[in-house]
Coordinates of C-alpha atoms in Angstrom, one line a residue:
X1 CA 19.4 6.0 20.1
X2 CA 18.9 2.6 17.9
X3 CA 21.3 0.7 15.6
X4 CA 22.6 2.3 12.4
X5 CA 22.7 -1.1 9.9
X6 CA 24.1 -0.9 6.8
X7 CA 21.8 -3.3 4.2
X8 CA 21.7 -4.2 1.0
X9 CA 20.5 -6.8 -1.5
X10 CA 24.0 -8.2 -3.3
X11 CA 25.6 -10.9 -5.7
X12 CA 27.7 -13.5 -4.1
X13 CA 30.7 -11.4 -5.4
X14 CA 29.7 -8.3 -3.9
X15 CA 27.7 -6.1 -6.3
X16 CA 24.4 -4.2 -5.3
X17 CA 24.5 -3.3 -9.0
X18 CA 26.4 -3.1 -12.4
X19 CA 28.0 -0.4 -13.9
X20 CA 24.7 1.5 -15.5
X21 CA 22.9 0.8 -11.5
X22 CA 21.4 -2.0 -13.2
X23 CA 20.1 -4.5 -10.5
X24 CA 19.4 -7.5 -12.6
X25 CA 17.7 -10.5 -10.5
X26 CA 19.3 -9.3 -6.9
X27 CA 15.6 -7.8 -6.2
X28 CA 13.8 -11.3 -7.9
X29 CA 13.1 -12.7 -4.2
X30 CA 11.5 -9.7 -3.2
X31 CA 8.6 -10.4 -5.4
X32 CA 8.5 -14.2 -5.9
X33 CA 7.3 -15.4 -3.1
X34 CA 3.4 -15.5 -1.1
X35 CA 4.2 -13.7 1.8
X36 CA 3.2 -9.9 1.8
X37 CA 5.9 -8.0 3.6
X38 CA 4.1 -4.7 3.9
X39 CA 1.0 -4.0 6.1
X40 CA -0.8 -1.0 4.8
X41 CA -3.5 0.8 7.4
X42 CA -6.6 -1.3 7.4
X43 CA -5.2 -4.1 5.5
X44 CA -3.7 -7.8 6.8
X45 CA -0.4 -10.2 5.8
X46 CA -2.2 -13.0 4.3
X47 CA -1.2 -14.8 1.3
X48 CA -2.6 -13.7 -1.3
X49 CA -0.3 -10.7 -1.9
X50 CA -2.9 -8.1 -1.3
X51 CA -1.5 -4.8 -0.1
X52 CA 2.1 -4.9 -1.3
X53 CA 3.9 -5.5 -4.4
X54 CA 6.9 -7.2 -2.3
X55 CA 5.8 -10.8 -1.8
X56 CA 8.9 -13.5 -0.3
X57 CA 9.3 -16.6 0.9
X58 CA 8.0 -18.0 4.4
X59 CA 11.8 -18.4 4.7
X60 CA 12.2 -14.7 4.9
X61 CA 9.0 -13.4 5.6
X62 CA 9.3 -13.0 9.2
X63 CA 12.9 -11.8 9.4
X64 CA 12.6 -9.1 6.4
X65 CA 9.0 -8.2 8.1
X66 CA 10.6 -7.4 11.5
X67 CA 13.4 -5.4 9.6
X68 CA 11.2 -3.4 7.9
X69 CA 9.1 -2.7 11.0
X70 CA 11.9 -1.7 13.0
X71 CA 13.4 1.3 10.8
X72 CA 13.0 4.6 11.9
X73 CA 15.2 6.3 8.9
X74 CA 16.7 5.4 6.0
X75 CA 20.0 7.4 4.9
X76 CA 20.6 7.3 1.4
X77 CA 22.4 8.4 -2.0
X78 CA 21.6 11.1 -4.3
X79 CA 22.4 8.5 -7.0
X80 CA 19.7 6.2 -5.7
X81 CA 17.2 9.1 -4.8
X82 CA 17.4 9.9 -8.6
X83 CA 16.9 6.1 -9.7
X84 CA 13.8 5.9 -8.2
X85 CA 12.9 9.4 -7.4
X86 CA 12.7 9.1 -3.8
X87 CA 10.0 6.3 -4.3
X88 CA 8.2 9.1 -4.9
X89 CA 8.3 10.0 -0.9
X90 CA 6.8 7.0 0.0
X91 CA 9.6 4.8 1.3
X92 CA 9.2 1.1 1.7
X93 CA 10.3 1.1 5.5
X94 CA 10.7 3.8 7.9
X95 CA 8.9 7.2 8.2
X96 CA 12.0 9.5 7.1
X97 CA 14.3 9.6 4.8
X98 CA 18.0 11.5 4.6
X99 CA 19.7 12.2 1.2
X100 CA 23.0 12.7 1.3
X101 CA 23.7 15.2 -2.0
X102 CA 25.2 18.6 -2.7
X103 CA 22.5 19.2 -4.4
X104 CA 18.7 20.2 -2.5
X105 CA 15.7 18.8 -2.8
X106 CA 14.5 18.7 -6.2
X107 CA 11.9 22.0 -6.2
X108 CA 8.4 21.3 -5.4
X109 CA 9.1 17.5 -4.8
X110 CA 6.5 16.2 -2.6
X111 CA 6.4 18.6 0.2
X112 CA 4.4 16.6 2.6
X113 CA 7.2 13.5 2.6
X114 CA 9.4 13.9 6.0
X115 CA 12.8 13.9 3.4
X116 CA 15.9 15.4 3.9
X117 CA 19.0 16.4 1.9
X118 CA 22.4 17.1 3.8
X119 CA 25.7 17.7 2.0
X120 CA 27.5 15.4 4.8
X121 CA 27.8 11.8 5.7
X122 CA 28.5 12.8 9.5
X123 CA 25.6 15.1 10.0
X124 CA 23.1 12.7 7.8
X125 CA 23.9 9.7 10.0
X126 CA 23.4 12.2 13.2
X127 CA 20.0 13.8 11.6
X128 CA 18.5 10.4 10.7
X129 CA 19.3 9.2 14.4
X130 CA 17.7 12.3 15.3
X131 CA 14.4 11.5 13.3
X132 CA 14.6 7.6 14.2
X133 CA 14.6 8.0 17.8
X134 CA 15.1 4.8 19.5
X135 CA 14.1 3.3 15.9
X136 CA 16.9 1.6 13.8
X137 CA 18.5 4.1 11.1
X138 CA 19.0 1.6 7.7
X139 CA 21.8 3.1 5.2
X140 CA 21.7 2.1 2.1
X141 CA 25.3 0.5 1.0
X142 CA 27.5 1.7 -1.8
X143 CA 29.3 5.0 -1.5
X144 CA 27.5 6.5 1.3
X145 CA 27.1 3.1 3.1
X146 CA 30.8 3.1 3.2
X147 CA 31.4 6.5 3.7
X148 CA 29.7 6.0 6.9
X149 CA 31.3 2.6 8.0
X150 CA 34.5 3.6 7.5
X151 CA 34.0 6.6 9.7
X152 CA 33.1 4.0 12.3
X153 CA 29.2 5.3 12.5
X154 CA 27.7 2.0 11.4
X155 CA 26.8 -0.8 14.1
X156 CA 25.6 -3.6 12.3
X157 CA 26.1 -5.0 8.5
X158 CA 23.2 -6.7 7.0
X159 CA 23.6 -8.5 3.5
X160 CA 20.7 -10.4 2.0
X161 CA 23.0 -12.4 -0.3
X162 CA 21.6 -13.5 -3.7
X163 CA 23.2 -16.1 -5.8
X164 CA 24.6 -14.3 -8.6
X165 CA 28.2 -13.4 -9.6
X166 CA 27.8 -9.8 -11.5
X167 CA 31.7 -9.4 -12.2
X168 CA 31.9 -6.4 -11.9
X169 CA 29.5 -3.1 -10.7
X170 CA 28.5 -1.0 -7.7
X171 CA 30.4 -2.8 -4.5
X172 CA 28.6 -3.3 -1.3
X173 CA 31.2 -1.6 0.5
X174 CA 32.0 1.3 -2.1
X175 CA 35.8 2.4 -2.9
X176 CA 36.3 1.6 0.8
X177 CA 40.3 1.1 2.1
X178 CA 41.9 -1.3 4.4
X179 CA 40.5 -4.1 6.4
X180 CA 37.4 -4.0 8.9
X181 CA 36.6 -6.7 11.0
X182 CA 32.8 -8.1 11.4
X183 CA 31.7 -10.4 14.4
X184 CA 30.8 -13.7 13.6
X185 CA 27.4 -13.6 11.6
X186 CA 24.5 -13.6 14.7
X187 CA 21.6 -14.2 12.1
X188 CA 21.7 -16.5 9.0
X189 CA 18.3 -17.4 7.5
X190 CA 18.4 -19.3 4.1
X191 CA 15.7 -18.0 2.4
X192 CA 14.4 -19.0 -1.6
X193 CA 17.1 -17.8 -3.6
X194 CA 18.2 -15.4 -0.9
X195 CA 20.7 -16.1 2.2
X196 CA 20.1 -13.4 4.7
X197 CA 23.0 -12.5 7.1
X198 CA 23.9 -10.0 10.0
X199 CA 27.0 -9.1 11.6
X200 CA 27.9 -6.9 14.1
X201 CA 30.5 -4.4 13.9
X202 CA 34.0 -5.3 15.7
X203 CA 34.9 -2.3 17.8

């Protein structure tokens, strides 16, 4: 089976979002840059942005490029599946997708994208590993991010850390409780207005 990484885009004080799930200028770097990180059938990276609306620095290019590319599944929210309505089932990485909601699939909601709604943090995790295959399963932080680190299901933590305090918000690691130890960071790339970092779980 491949890595479970949690990721996220967050301020320097820990936010992936304010209170109303507003994002502000975390997402800026994604799209100010000449580097294309998507690669759509028939089309090439060069640098005139063709093919993708997600364009980043040379810094990050290769790094976030490889990321993307390696995702099998990603496991997220029903709070973030409703912001952007499931990017309407075309995800920016990975060819699956697991909700974790109470609540099914919206009715009739694109029923040709490989998505999938379970009411449990355990079973999601297991389902998108499932789907990813020897692929890496990407959870989105926040509550279900946390939910799933805490129950120890979570290998790697991946922060692309942008330099904004938000004060207050949506936390990286949720409402999550007591201390959890990280390895030493094993990838730091300073991007433009981005500082990307990984760390390994300590078991």
């Amino acid at each position: 089976m491949g890595t479970v990484i949690m990721h996220n885009v967050v301020s320097v004080d820990g936010f992936i979002a304010d209170a109303n799930d507003d994002v502000g200028p975390l997402h800026e770097w994604y799209f100010s840059g000449d580097h294309p990180i998507i690669e759509r059938a028939g089309e090439q990276y060069d640098h005139s942005g063709a093919g993708s609306g997600f364009r980043v620095s040379s810094a990050s290019a290769e790094y976030v490029r490889s990321m993307w590319a390696s995702i099998g599944t990603i496991v997220m929210g029903r709070t973030l599946f409703d912001l952007v309505n499931g990017w309407e089932g075309d995800p920016p990485a990975g060819d699956h997708v697991v909700v974790v909601s109470h609540r099914p699939k919206p009715e009739g909601w694109h029923p040709e994208a490989s998505y999938h709604f379970v009411d449990d943090v355990t079973a999601a995790i297991a389902k998108a590993k499932k789907l990813a295959g020897d692929r890496t399963v990407a959870v989105n932080a926040g509550d279900v991010g946390a939910q799933a680190f805490a129950a120890g299901l979570v290998d790697e933590v991946a922060m692309d850390v942008v330099p904004v305090v938000f004060g207050s918000g949506k936390r990286y690691f949720g409402a999550i409780d007591g201390q959890h130890l990280l390895e030493d960071p094993h990838l730091v790339i300073q991007g433009d207005r981005v500082l990307h970092l990984k760390f390994k779980v300590r078991t």
